[in-house]
Short mmCIF file of C-alpha atoms and ligand atoms in Angstrom, two decimals:
data_model
loop_
_atom_site.label_atom_id
_atom_site.label_comp_id
_atom_site.label_asym_id
_atom_site.label_seq_id
_atom_site.Cartn_x
_atom_site.Cartn_y
_atom_site.Cartn_z
CA SER A 1 10.58 20.10 -21.57
CA ARG A 2 11.87 20.64 -18.44
CA LEU A 3 10.09 24.17 -17.22
CA CYS A 4 7.33 23.08 -18.32
CA ARG A 5 7.33 19.88 -15.39
CA GLY A 6 5.83 21.36 -12.19
CA ARG A 7 3.71 24.43 -14.04
CA ASP A 8 1.23 22.92 -11.33
CA PHE A 9 3.11 22.92 -8.31
CA GLN A 10 2.48 25.96 -6.31
CA ILE A 11 4.66 25.90 -2.55
CA HIS A 12 2.04 28.61 -1.16
CA ARG A 13 -0.79 26.34 -1.10
CA VAL A 14 1.13 23.89 0.82
CA LEU A 15 1.77 26.45 3.26
CA THR A 16 -2.17 27.33 2.89
CA ALA A 17 -3.30 24.41 3.35
CA PHE A 18 -1.11 23.06 6.21
CA ASN A 19 -1.47 26.46 8.08
CA SER A 20 -5.17 25.80 7.97
CA ALA A 21 -4.90 22.25 8.92
CA VAL A 22 -4.15 23.02 12.96
CA THR A 23 -7.17 24.48 14.95
CA GLY A 24 -7.34 26.55 17.82
CA GLU A 25 -7.34 23.54 19.70
CA ARG A 26 -4.22 21.85 18.52
CA GLU A 27 -6.64 19.46 15.84
CA ILE A 28 -5.32 18.66 12.66
CA LEU A 29 -7.96 18.57 9.97
CA LEU A 30 -8.14 15.63 7.68
CA GLU A 31 -9.47 17.50 5.18
CA ARG A 32 -6.90 20.31 5.05
CA TYR A 33 -4.28 17.81 5.99
CA LEU A 34 -5.02 15.40 2.67
CA GLU A 35 -5.30 19.22 0.51
CA GLY A 36 -1.54 19.52 1.51
CA TRP A 37 -0.26 15.89 0.24
CA ASP A 38 -2.03 16.89 -3.14
CA GLU A 39 0.19 19.68 -3.46
CA LEU A 40 3.22 17.83 -2.16
CA VAL A 41 2.62 15.02 -4.57
CA LYS A 42 2.94 17.66 -7.54
CA PHE A 43 6.04 19.07 -5.90
CA LEU A 44 7.38 15.17 -6.25
CA GLU A 45 5.91 14.57 -9.62
CA SER A 46 7.18 17.89 -10.82
CA LEU A 47 11.06 16.08 -9.65
CA GLY A 48 10.73 13.72 -12.39
CA THR A 49 9.18 10.17 -14.02
CA VAL A 50 11.82 8.36 -12.00
CA ILE A 51 10.21 8.80 -8.37
CA GLY A 52 6.97 8.08 -10.66
CA PHE A 53 6.18 4.55 -8.30
CA ILE A 54 7.20 7.16 -4.83
CA SER A 55 3.47 9.99 -6.21
CA GLN A 56 1.70 6.89 -6.78
CA GLU A 57 1.94 5.60 -3.40
CA VAL A 58 0.97 8.00 -2.17
CA LYS A 59 -1.74 9.07 -4.02
CA GLY A 60 -2.91 5.23 -3.46
CA LYS A 61 -2.92 6.03 0.60
CA LEU A 62 -4.35 9.61 0.25
CA GLY A 63 -7.40 7.53 -2.04
CA LEU A 64 -7.81 5.34 0.71
CA VAL A 65 -7.89 7.85 3.62
CA ARG A 66 -10.72 9.73 1.41
CA GLU A 67 -12.76 6.95 0.93
CA LEU A 68 -12.37 5.77 4.16
CA ARG A 69 -14.06 9.26 4.67
CA ARG A 70 -16.06 9.24 2.74
CA GLY A 71 -18.32 5.75 3.90
CA ALA A 72 -18.19 6.62 7.36
CA PRO A 73 -21.38 6.91 8.82
CA ALA A 74 -21.15 8.71 12.57
CA THR A 75 -21.70 6.39 15.11
CA GLU A 76 -24.77 7.60 17.42
CA GLU A 77 -22.30 8.69 20.24
CA GLU A 78 -20.48 10.94 17.23
CA GLU A 79 -23.71 12.34 15.82
CA GLU A 80 -23.29 15.83 17.85
CA GLY A 81 -19.71 15.81 15.85
CA GLY A 82 -20.23 14.95 12.76
CA ASP A 83 -17.93 13.17 10.31
CA PRO A 84 -15.97 10.64 12.34
CA TYR A 85 -12.79 11.75 10.03
CA ARG A 86 -13.11 15.47 11.01
CA THR A 87 -10.02 15.87 12.81
CA LEU A 88 -6.71 13.25 13.52
CA ARG A 89 -8.02 12.84 17.13
CA SER A 90 -11.70 11.91 16.42
CA MET A 91 -10.92 9.49 13.40
CA MET A 92 -8.47 7.99 15.75
CA ALA A 93 -11.12 7.73 18.03
CA HIS A 94 -13.63 6.24 15.40
CA GLU A 95 -11.31 3.92 14.33
CA LEU A 96 -10.48 2.64 18.17
CA ARG A 97 -14.18 2.05 19.00
CA ALA A 98 -14.87 0.74 15.84
CA GLY A 99 -12.65 -1.74 16.21
CA LEU A 100 -11.10 -1.03 12.76
CA VAL A 101 -7.75 -0.51 14.25
CA ASP A 102 -5.02 -3.80 14.61
CA PHE A 103 -2.22 -3.96 16.63
CA ARG A 104 -0.69 -6.69 15.16
CA ARG A 105 -1.20 -7.24 12.00
CA GLN A 106 -1.62 -5.63 8.80
CA SER A 107 -4.75 -3.34 8.40
CA LEU A 108 -6.91 -0.49 6.44
CA SER A 109 -7.27 1.71 8.78
CA GLY A 110 -7.41 5.46 8.02
CA CYS A 111 -5.05 5.21 11.30
CA ARG A 112 -1.87 2.84 10.16
CA THR A 113 -2.90 4.52 6.58
CA LEU A 114 -1.30 8.08 8.00
CA LEU A 115 1.34 6.92 9.26
CA ARG A 116 3.13 5.33 6.49
CA LEU A 117 1.91 9.33 5.08
CA HIS A 118 3.43 11.28 8.47
CA ARG A 119 6.31 9.85 8.04
CA ALA A 120 6.95 10.10 4.59
CA LEU A 121 6.02 13.89 5.24
CA HIS A 122 9.33 13.27 7.92
CA TRP A 123 11.38 12.93 4.96
CA LEU A 124 9.72 15.83 3.36
CA GLN A 125 10.25 18.25 5.96
CA LEU A 126 14.06 17.23 6.52
CA PHE A 127 14.94 17.12 2.71
CA LEU A 128 12.99 20.87 2.57
CA ARG A 129 14.77 22.49 5.11
CA ALA A 130 17.89 20.95 3.72
CA VAL A 131 16.79 22.32 0.04
CA GLY A 132 16.36 26.16 1.73
CA ARG A 133 19.83 26.25 4.08
CA SER A 134 21.52 24.42 0.75
CA SER A 135 24.33 26.49 -1.09
CA ALA A 136 25.24 26.16 -4.73
CA GLY A 137 27.34 22.97 -5.84
CA ASP A 138 25.05 21.34 -3.20
CA SER A 139 23.78 17.62 -4.51
CA MET A 140 20.14 17.53 -3.78
CA GLY A 141 19.86 13.65 -4.27
CA ALA A 142 23.34 13.73 -1.37
CA LEU A 143 20.22 15.50 0.69
CA CYS A 144 17.37 14.16 -0.09
CA SER A 145 19.06 10.50 1.08
CA VAL A 146 20.17 11.83 4.67
CA ALA A 147 16.77 12.54 5.29
CA TYR A 148 15.97 9.22 3.86
CA ASN A 149 17.95 7.36 5.82
CA GLN A 150 17.12 9.46 9.14
CA ALA A 151 13.32 9.28 8.62
CA LEU A 152 12.11 6.58 6.34
CA ALA A 153 14.55 4.10 5.66
CA PRO A 154 14.30 2.30 9.04
CA TYR A 155 10.81 1.25 7.68
CA HIS A 156 11.49 0.50 4.54
CA SER A 157 12.84 -2.58 2.77
CA TRP A 158 16.61 -3.82 1.70
CA LEU A 159 14.59 -4.24 -2.01
CA LEU A 160 13.01 -0.56 -1.87
CA ARG A 161 15.48 0.79 -0.30
CA GLN A 162 17.68 -0.07 -3.21
CA ALA A 163 14.18 1.25 -5.68
CA VAL A 164 14.82 4.96 -3.57
CA GLY A 165 18.33 4.88 -4.24
CA VAL A 166 17.96 4.57 -7.84
CA ALA A 167 14.98 7.71 -7.51
CA LEU A 168 17.43 9.64 -5.92
CA VAL A 169 19.99 9.77 -8.88
CA ALA A 170 18.13 11.11 -10.77
CA LEU A 171 16.33 14.19 -8.61
CA PRO A 172 17.51 17.38 -10.65
CA ASP A 173 19.62 19.90 -9.55
CA ARG A 174 19.66 22.81 -6.89
CA ALA A 175 18.82 25.12 -9.85
CA GLU A 176 15.73 23.44 -11.08
CA PHE A 177 14.86 22.91 -7.49
CA PHE A 178 14.98 26.33 -7.34
CA ARG A 179 12.74 26.83 -10.11
CA ILE A 180 10.09 24.61 -9.51
CA VAL A 181 9.87 26.70 -6.44
CA CYS A 182 9.64 30.11 -6.85
CA GLY A 183 8.08 28.88 -10.25
CA VAL A 184 8.96 30.62 -13.20
CA GLU A 185 12.77 30.83 -15.38
CA GLU A 186 14.01 34.13 -14.53
CA ALA A 187 15.87 36.72 -16.09
CA GLU A 188 19.45 36.12 -14.80
CA GLU A 189 19.75 39.43 -13.36
CA GLU A 190 16.93 38.79 -10.71
CA LYS A 191 17.91 35.18 -10.08
CA GLY A 192 19.48 36.21 -6.70
CA GLU A 193 16.29 38.03 -5.53
CA ARG A 194 14.27 35.30 -6.75
CA GLU A 195 16.18 32.62 -4.52
CA ARG A 196 15.90 34.78 -1.46
CA GLU A 197 12.56 34.76 -1.92
CA GLY A 198 12.21 31.57 -2.90
CA ARG A 199 14.52 29.93 0.24
CA GLN A 200 11.87 32.78 2.02
CA LEU A 201 9.05 30.60 1.16
CA LEU A 202 10.21 26.93 1.94
CA GLU A 203 11.52 28.41 5.12
CA ARG A 204 7.55 29.33 6.14
CA THR A 205 5.98 26.09 4.52
CA VAL A 206 8.67 23.85 6.63
CA LEU A 207 7.54 25.38 9.70
CA ALA A 208 4.08 24.39 9.02
CA ILE A 209 5.07 21.61 8.24
CA THR A 210 6.96 20.71 10.79
CA ARG A 211 4.23 22.12 13.10
CA VAL A 212 1.52 19.33 12.10
CA TYR A 213 4.46 16.82 11.79
CA ASN A 214 4.86 17.18 15.74
CA ILE A 215 0.81 17.73 16.36
CA THR A 216 0.25 14.08 14.44
CA GLN A 217 3.43 12.21 16.30
CA GLU A 218 2.40 13.76 19.26
CA ALA A 219 -1.64 12.24 18.42
CA TYR A 220 -0.49 8.97 17.45
CA GLN A 221 2.11 8.33 20.58
CA ALA A 222 -0.52 9.48 23.00
CA ASN A 223 -2.24 6.17 21.10
CA GLY A 224 0.34 3.63 21.62
CA MET A 225 -0.49 3.76 17.70
CA LEU A 226 3.51 4.83 15.76
CA ASP A 227 4.62 1.14 15.67
CA LEU A 228 1.31 0.26 13.77
CA PRO A 229 1.80 -2.65 11.38
C1 1PW B 301 12.53 13.37 -3.64
C2 1PW B 301 11.37 13.98 -2.77
C3 1PW B 301 11.19 12.89 -1.70
C4 1PW B 301 9.84 12.84 -0.71
C5 1PW B 301 9.37 11.59 -1.17
C6 1PW B 301 8.49 11.61 0.26
C7 1PW B 301 7.42 10.44 -0.13
C8 1PW B 301 8.43 8.14 0.33
C9 1PW B 301 7.36 7.90 0.44
C10 1PW B 301 8.19 6.59 0.00
C11 1PW B 301 7.12 5.96 -0.83
C12 1PW B 301 7.86 3.84 -1.81
C13 1PW B 301 7.21 3.46 -2.38
C14 1PW B 301 6.10 2.57 -1.33
C15 1PW B 301 6.64 2.24 0.38
C16 1PW B 301 5.37 1.39 1.20
O1 1PW B 301 5.69 0.20 0.75
C17 1PW B 301 5.59 2.22 2.33
N1 1PW B 301 4.63 3.66 2.00
C18 1PW B 301 5.78 4.53 2.94
C19 1PW B 301 4.36 6.33 2.00
O2 1PW B 301 6.50 4.41 3.39
C20 1PW B 301 4.70 2.04 3.38
O3 1PW B 301 3.72 1.33 3.01
P1 1PW B 301 2.76 -0.40 3.38
O4 1PW B 301 3.34 -0.25 2.38
O5 1PW B 301 3.00 -0.37 4.85
O6 1PW B 301 1.44 -0.11 3.07
#
């Protein structure tokens, strides 16, 4: 039933994961980053089955980065730091050094894989921000589509853009969104208060995502990796 869908999603877990993903040295801890995405996948799944191909794709990418992480032995120079996939920058340095990053053709590097997640995070950032600022009666599909066209559509084929367009038509309405974000079906008289709380949590989460997004963007830019095929 509609109420059961998304029962598992807890927005505060997204907030905690992305907040703790950033270290004092502005490093991105990959483990926390992936955990934040795990929770966002639950959010996507709570939006309905039509969106299933999207969450499957994201899960595949998360799994790939985790696989690389498990399989990577630290080289001698890295030995001291241990896990080369501990942070975004250490992953970039490691994969560049090991010749795993292909700038001309598609590869299975963590760098190109995480770049896809990074672009999708931009979509989510813009979309969640718009949801938080929306008012009753606004169409979630329309908000989602504006965010998609800005953040992700430029990287997708015509065919994929059509498929995403179809998926967006089936998005739940605004009230359902706030139920998903707030977690429970509330009594009528508490609705206003609940929505305020939900909005606040949403706002803080969007800020945490934005900070991670911006630092990630800088790292990709600094390494000339924003266009990795
Ligand atoms: C309704 C909520 C909106 C937020 C969704 C954020 C996730 C968007 C992911 C879209 C994925 C669509 C299907 C897969 C497409 C891949 O071709 C593409 N992947 C992504 C994440 O954009 C590119 O990856 P590829 O083909 O270069 O490995």
